[in-house]
Tab-separated table of C-alpha atoms in Angstrom:
chain	number	residue	atom	x	y	z
W	771	UNK	CA	-64.354	0.164	-22.213
W	772	UNK	CA	-65.900	-3.239	-22.835
W	773	UNK	CA	-66.087	-5.126	-19.504
W	774	UNK	CA	-63.334	-7.543	-20.526
W	775	UNK	CA	-62.785	-8.440	-16.855
W	776	UNK	CA	-66.391	-8.322	-15.684
W	777	UNK	CA	-67.018	-10.682	-12.777
W	778	UNK	CA	-63.322	-11.240	-12.064
W	779	UNK	CA	-61.521	-10.553	-8.796
W	780	UNK	CA	-58.029	-9.100	-9.251
W	781	UNK	CA	-55.319	-8.225	-6.754
W	782	UNK	CA	-52.664	-5.716	-7.809
W	783	UNK	CA	-49.502	-5.079	-5.799
W	784	UNK	CA	-47.721	-1.691	-5.874
W	785	UNK	CA	-50.949	-0.133	-7.144
W	786	UNK	CA	-50.177	3.288	-5.720
W	787	UNK	CA	-48.243	4.682	-8.655
W	788	UNK	CA	-46.617	3.990	-12.009
W	789	UNK	CA	-47.275	0.710	-13.797
W	790	UNK	CA	-49.203	-0.796	-10.879
W	791	UNK	CA	-51.532	2.200	-10.699
W	792	UNK	CA	-52.197	2.163	-14.442
W	793	UNK	CA	-52.954	-1.559	-14.335
W	794	UNK	CA	-55.339	-1.169	-11.399
W	795	UNK	CA	-57.160	1.690	-13.150
W	796	UNK	CA	-57.433	-0.301	-16.381
W	797	UNK	CA	-58.708	-3.423	-14.623
W	798	UNK	CA	-61.312	-1.349	-12.769
W	799	UNK	CA	-62.439	0.300	-16.002
W	800	UNK	CA	-62.859	-3.153	-17.560
W	801	UNK	CA	-65.183	-4.364	-14.818
W	802	UNK	CA	-62.885	-6.226	-12.421
W	803	UNK	CA	-63.329	-6.135	-8.670
W	804	UNK	CA	-59.868	-4.841	-7.843
W	805	UNK	CA	-58.096	-5.180	-4.518
W	806	UNK	CA	-55.455	-2.470	-4.731
W	807	UNK	CA	-52.465	-2.879	-2.423
W	808	UNK	CA	-49.382	-0.857	-1.626
W	809	UNK	CA	-46.981	-0.421	1.258
W	810	UNK	CA	-47.713	3.313	1.055
W	811	UNK	CA	-51.491	2.935	1.182
W	812	UNK	CA	-51.996	6.708	1.111
W	813	UNK	CA	-51.005	6.518	-2.564
W	814	UNK	CA	-54.148	4.451	-3.244
W	815	UNK	CA	-56.396	7.465	-2.658
W	816	UNK	CA	-58.589	8.294	-5.631
W	817	UNK	CA	-58.472	4.753	-6.985
W	818	UNK	CA	-61.998	3.395	-7.380
W	819	UNK	CA	-61.098	-0.121	-6.245
W	820	UNK	CA	-63.325	-2.524	-4.312
W	821	UNK	CA	-60.747	-2.480	-1.527
W	822	UNK	CA	-57.606	-0.549	-0.602
W	823	UNK	CA	-55.148	-2.560	1.472
W	824	UNK	CA	-51.784	-1.737	2.969
W	825	UNK	CA	-49.448	-4.597	2.082
W	826	UNK	CA	-45.800	-5.258	2.818
W	827	UNK	CA	-44.746	-7.806	0.197
W	828	UNK	CA	-41.552	-8.436	2.185
W	829	UNK	CA	-43.616	-10.028	4.978
W	830	UNK	CA	-45.115	-13.486	4.539
W	831	UNK	CA	-47.187	-12.974	7.692
W	832	UNK	CA	-48.636	-9.741	6.282
W	833	UNK	CA	-49.413	-11.427	2.966
W	834	UNK	CA	-50.970	-14.494	4.628
W	835	UNK	CA	-53.218	-12.290	6.760
W	836	UNK	CA	-54.398	-10.449	3.654
W	837	UNK	CA	-54.992	-13.729	1.804
W	838	UNK	CA	-57.207	-14.950	4.654
W	839	UNK	CA	-59.131	-11.676	4.693
W	840	UNK	CA	-59.628	-11.648	0.927
W	841	UNK	CA	-60.651	-15.293	0.918
W	842	UNK	CA	-63.481	-14.497	3.320
W	843	UNK	CA	-64.592	-11.321	1.543
W	844	UNK	CA	-64.022	-12.140	-2.122
W	845	UNK	CA	-63.187	-15.839	-2.470
W	846	UNK	CA	-60.394	-17.030	-4.758
W	847	UNK	CA	-58.633	-14.534	-6.983
W	848	UNK	CA	-59.144	-14.742	-10.729
W	849	UNK	CA	-56.139	-12.512	-11.380
W	850	UNK	CA	-52.931	-11.989	-9.412
W	851	UNK	CA	-50.905	-9.054	-10.696
W	852	UNK	CA	-47.388	-8.851	-9.204
W	853	UNK	CA	-46.030	-5.345	-9.810
W	854	UNK	CA	-43.828	-4.584	-6.791
W	855	UNK	CA	-40.191	-3.997	-7.669
W	856	UNK	CA	-37.033	-1.962	-7.235
W	857	UNK	CA	-34.279	-0.838	-9.609
W	858	UNK	CA	-30.744	-1.006	-8.238
W	859	UNK	CA	-28.319	1.057	-10.306
W	860	UNK	CA	-24.694	0.043	-10.732
W	861	UNK	CA	-22.276	-2.725	-11.631
W	862	UNK	CA	-21.176	-5.625	-9.442
W	863	UNK	CA	-18.742	-3.265	-7.712
W	864	UNK	CA	-21.554	-0.941	-6.692
W	865	UNK	CA	-23.660	-3.783	-5.324
W	866	UNK	CA	-23.248	-4.604	-1.649
W	867	UNK	CA	-24.582	-7.831	-0.159
W	868	UNK	CA	-27.377	-5.732	1.328
W	869	UNK	CA	-28.263	-4.306	-2.112
W	870	UNK	CA	-28.183	-7.793	-3.640
W	871	UNK	CA	-30.358	-9.329	-0.930
W	872	UNK	CA	-32.882	-6.485	-0.964
W	873	UNK	CA	-33.167	-6.629	-4.761
W	874	UNK	CA	-33.984	-10.332	-4.648
W	875	UNK	CA	-36.273	-9.920	-1.647
W	876	UNK	CA	-38.449	-7.278	-3.302
W	877	UNK	CA	-38.212	-8.254	-6.970
W	878	UNK	CA	-38.388	-12.055	-6.705
W	879	UNK	CA	-39.231	-13.321	-3.231
W	880	UNK	CA	-42.221	-10.973	-3.015
W	881	UNK	CA	-43.763	-12.875	-5.933
W	882	UNK	CA	-42.864	-16.195	-4.309
W	883	UNK	CA	-44.636	-15.068	-1.129
W	884	UNK	CA	-47.730	-13.869	-2.980
W	885	UNK	CA	-47.963	-17.136	-4.899
W	886	UNK	CA	-47.638	-19.249	-1.764
W	887	UNK	CA	-50.510	-17.342	-0.187
W	888	UNK	CA	-52.931	-16.903	-3.091
W	889	UNK	CA	-52.262	-19.802	-5.472
W	890	UNK	CA	-53.921	-22.532	-3.342
W	891	UNK	CA	-57.384	-20.961	-3.634
W	892	UNK	CA	-56.875	-20.409	-7.366
W	893	UNK	CA	-55.990	-24.095	-7.706
W	894	UNK	CA	-59.136	-25.056	-5.808
W	895	UNK	CA	-61.104	-22.956	-8.279
W	896	UNK	CA	-59.137	-24.563	-11.161
W	897	UNK	CA	-58.771	-21.252	-12.939
W	898	UNK	CA	-56.626	-18.161	-12.696
W	899	UNK	CA	-54.255	-15.809	-14.483
W	900	UNK	CA	-51.013	-14.688	-12.844
W	901	UNK	CA	-49.071	-11.841	-14.426
W	902	UNK	CA	-45.604	-10.874	-13.185
W	903	UNK	CA	-43.749	-7.688	-14.089
W	904	UNK	CA	-40.245	-8.582	-15.256
W	905	UNK	CA	-38.215	-6.369	-17.614
W	906	UNK	CA	-36.555	-6.239	-21.003
W	907	UNK	CA	-33.428	-5.859	-18.866
W	908	UNK	CA	-33.233	-9.479	-17.714
W	909	UNK	CA	-32.289	-12.702	-19.475
W	910	UNK	CA	-33.555	-10.941	-22.618
W	911	UNK	CA	-31.020	-8.128	-22.686
W	912	UNK	CA	-28.217	-6.804	-20.529
W	913	UNK	CA	-27.597	-3.078	-20.183
W	914	UNK	CA	-24.814	-1.264	-18.350
W	915	UNK	CA	-25.142	-0.590	-14.618
W	916	UNK	CA	-28.124	-2.879	-14.007
W	917	UNK	CA	-26.269	-5.833	-12.473
W	918	UNK	CA	-28.602	-6.715	-9.592
W	919	UNK	CA	-31.752	-5.540	-11.335
W	920	UNK	CA	-31.170	-7.519	-14.517
W	921	UNK	CA	-30.347	-10.631	-12.515
W	922	UNK	CA	-33.522	-10.434	-10.439
W	923	UNK	CA	-35.713	-9.763	-13.455
W	924	UNK	CA	-34.207	-12.797	-15.176
W	925	UNK	CA	-35.191	-14.769	-12.078
W	926	UNK	CA	-38.767	-13.489	-12.435
W	927	UNK	CA	-38.871	-15.013	-15.918
W	928	UNK	CA	-37.656	-18.324	-14.504
W	929	UNK	CA	-40.230	-18.181	-11.711
W	930	UNK	CA	-42.973	-17.436	-14.242
W	931	UNK	CA	-42.086	-20.413	-16.428
W	932	UNK	CA	-41.834	-22.727	-13.415
W	933	UNK	CA	-45.306	-21.806	-12.136
W	934	UNK	CA	-46.747	-22.145	-15.642
W	935	UNK	CA	-45.223	-25.598	-16.097
W	936	UNK	CA	-46.240	-26.888	-12.680
W	937	UNK	CA	-49.892	-25.873	-12.863
W	938	UNK	CA	-50.783	-25.820	-16.568
W	939	UNK	CA	-53.080	-28.837	-16.184
W	940	UNK	CA	-54.866	-27.286	-13.206
W	941	UNK	CA	-56.250	-24.237	-14.958
W	942	UNK	CA	-53.552	-21.762	-13.965
W	943	UNK	CA	-51.802	-19.505	-16.461
W	944	UNK	CA	-48.706	-17.484	-15.595
W	945	UNK	CA	-47.049	-14.934	-17.864
W	946	UNK	CA	-44.439	-12.207	-17.543
W	947	UNK	CA	-44.503	-8.680	-18.917
W	948	UNK	CA	-41.113	-7.222	-19.820
W	949	UNK	CA	-41.322	-3.436	-20.160
W	950	UNK	CA	-38.658	-1.230	-21.626
W	951	UNK	CA	-38.121	2.197	-20.094
W	952	UNK	CA	-41.456	3.552	-18.875
W	953	UNK	CA	-42.406	7.035	-17.714
W	954	UNK	CA	-43.081	6.659	-13.995
W	955	UNK	CA	-42.310	8.181	-10.597
W	956	UNK	CA	-39.662	5.477	-10.186
W	957	UNK	CA	-37.921	6.621	-13.363
W	958	UNK	CA	-38.002	10.227	-12.199
W	959	UNK	CA	-36.301	9.174	-8.961
W	960	UNK	CA	-33.594	7.337	-10.900
W	961	UNK	CA	-33.050	10.297	-13.217
W	962	UNK	CA	-32.652	12.579	-10.212
W	963	UNK	CA	-30.231	10.177	-8.516
W	964	UNK	CA	-28.125	9.761	-11.667
W	965	UNK	CA	-28.072	13.510	-12.219
W	966	UNK	CA	-26.647	14.042	-8.742
W	967	UNK	CA	-24.226	11.135	-9.103
W	968	UNK	CA	-22.843	12.109	-12.520
W	969	UNK	CA	-23.188	15.885	-12.410
W	970	UNK	CA	-25.201	15.803	-15.630
W	971	UNK	CA	-28.416	17.745	-15.950
W	972	UNK	CA	-31.703	15.900	-15.494
W	973	UNK	CA	-32.507	16.577	-19.151
W	974	UNK	CA	-29.239	14.980	-20.266
W	975	UNK	CA	-29.842	11.926	-18.099
W	976	UNK	CA	-33.390	11.613	-19.412
W	977	UNK	CA	-32.132	11.823	-22.978
W	978	UNK	CA	-29.826	8.897	-22.234
W	979	UNK	CA	-32.846	6.785	-21.310
W	980	UNK	CA	-34.678	7.876	-24.455
W	981	UNK	CA	-31.717	7.132	-26.706
W	982	UNK	CA	-31.687	3.430	-25.813
W	983	UNK	CA	-35.306	3.129	-26.995
W	984	UNK	CA	-35.334	2.491	-30.769
W	985	UNK	CA	-38.734	4.163	-31.105
W	986	UNK	CA	-37.162	7.360	-29.815
W	987	UNK	CA	-39.483	7.799	-26.856
W	988	UNK	CA	-40.241	6.349	-23.465
W	989	UNK	CA	-43.191	4.050	-22.944
W	990	UNK	CA	-46.240	4.878	-20.877
W	991	UNK	CA	-47.651	2.955	-17.947
W	992	UNK	CA	-50.942	2.707	-19.851
W	993	UNK	CA	-49.215	0.824	-22.666
W	994	UNK	CA	-48.021	-1.748	-20.136
W	995	UNK	CA	-51.472	-1.864	-18.547
W	996	UNK	CA	-53.153	-2.730	-21.838
W	997	UNK	CA	-50.865	-5.733	-22.261
W	998	UNK	CA	-51.601	-6.757	-18.666
W	999	UNK	CA	-55.312	-6.506	-19.452
W	1000	UNK	CA	-54.957	-8.921	-22.362
W	1001	UNK	CA	-52.949	-11.421	-20.312
W	1002	UNK	CA	-55.357	-11.194	-17.383
W	1003	UNK	CA	-58.414	-11.690	-19.565
W	1004	UNK	CA	-59.830	-14.832	-21.127
W	1005	UNK	CA	-58.679	-13.499	-24.506
W	1006	UNK	CA	-55.239	-14.936	-23.715
W	1007	UNK	CA	-56.590	-18.312	-22.557
W	1008	UNK	CA	-54.132	-20.257	-24.768
W	1009	UNK	CA	-51.044	-18.373	-23.569
W	1010	UNK	CA	-48.932	-19.339	-20.569
W	1011	UNK	CA	-45.305	-19.358	-19.467
W	1012	UNK	CA	-44.292	-16.631	-21.896
W	1013	UNK	CA	-42.391	-13.355	-21.771
W	1014	UNK	CA	-44.208	-10.464	-23.418
W	1015	UNK	CA	-42.174	-7.413	-24.378
W	1016	UNK	CA	-43.606	-3.913	-24.357
W	1017	UNK	CA	-40.307	-2.157	-24.921
W	1018	UNK	CA	-40.375	0.085	-27.965
W	1019	UNK	CA	-37.953	-2.283	-29.705
W	1020	UNK	CA	-35.358	-2.135	-26.915
W	1021	UNK	CA	-34.666	-5.870	-27.170
W	1022	UNK	CA	-34.054	-5.804	-30.938
């Protein structure tokens, strides 16, 4: 590794597993002082971060308390990496009001809460990179049985562009990463749930996910993490307000 984030303070949400974990590991390897957070903080074990913090991104009070603590210990963030999210499966007829509200609360409002808490110090510093995990399944592409998920991930793209436009002259960059289907514990849970729901074998369900990827394979969390590294680093200093696909051609 080449210390591409040396001297930078980065906070990563949902760092316990999957994409968030891979991003935290990559940032650490590139020299960042990483504050790794997760609701299930036991999942942060083994991660060589500067700090492990339990964080409920559904609670503004919890987030504000963490922001105050980090401000005292680390100062303003250089990088805010919003990874927390949830995939609701089904059409509009499978989506209750509770499902709809929870999807927006975790996938969109969590980012809103994090920004409200951590952006002010970044603005005072007049520099910072915010990276939000959206999805190829969003305003970019619709796929069957992702009604709530695709809608929320489209909202993440809108949120990203709004933050970028509002604070472009104050040193803040904000970009979105839009993964395709990525090997992760979350995907394994969805495969298991679909297998039980449809009566198909897990292998058959998995093959369905692979088939919608033009490259003929699933992506890896590391491949997403390397894009996050670029967007977090000064190498992307002329890029803001953009969606960046890492999707194996899914959006083609």
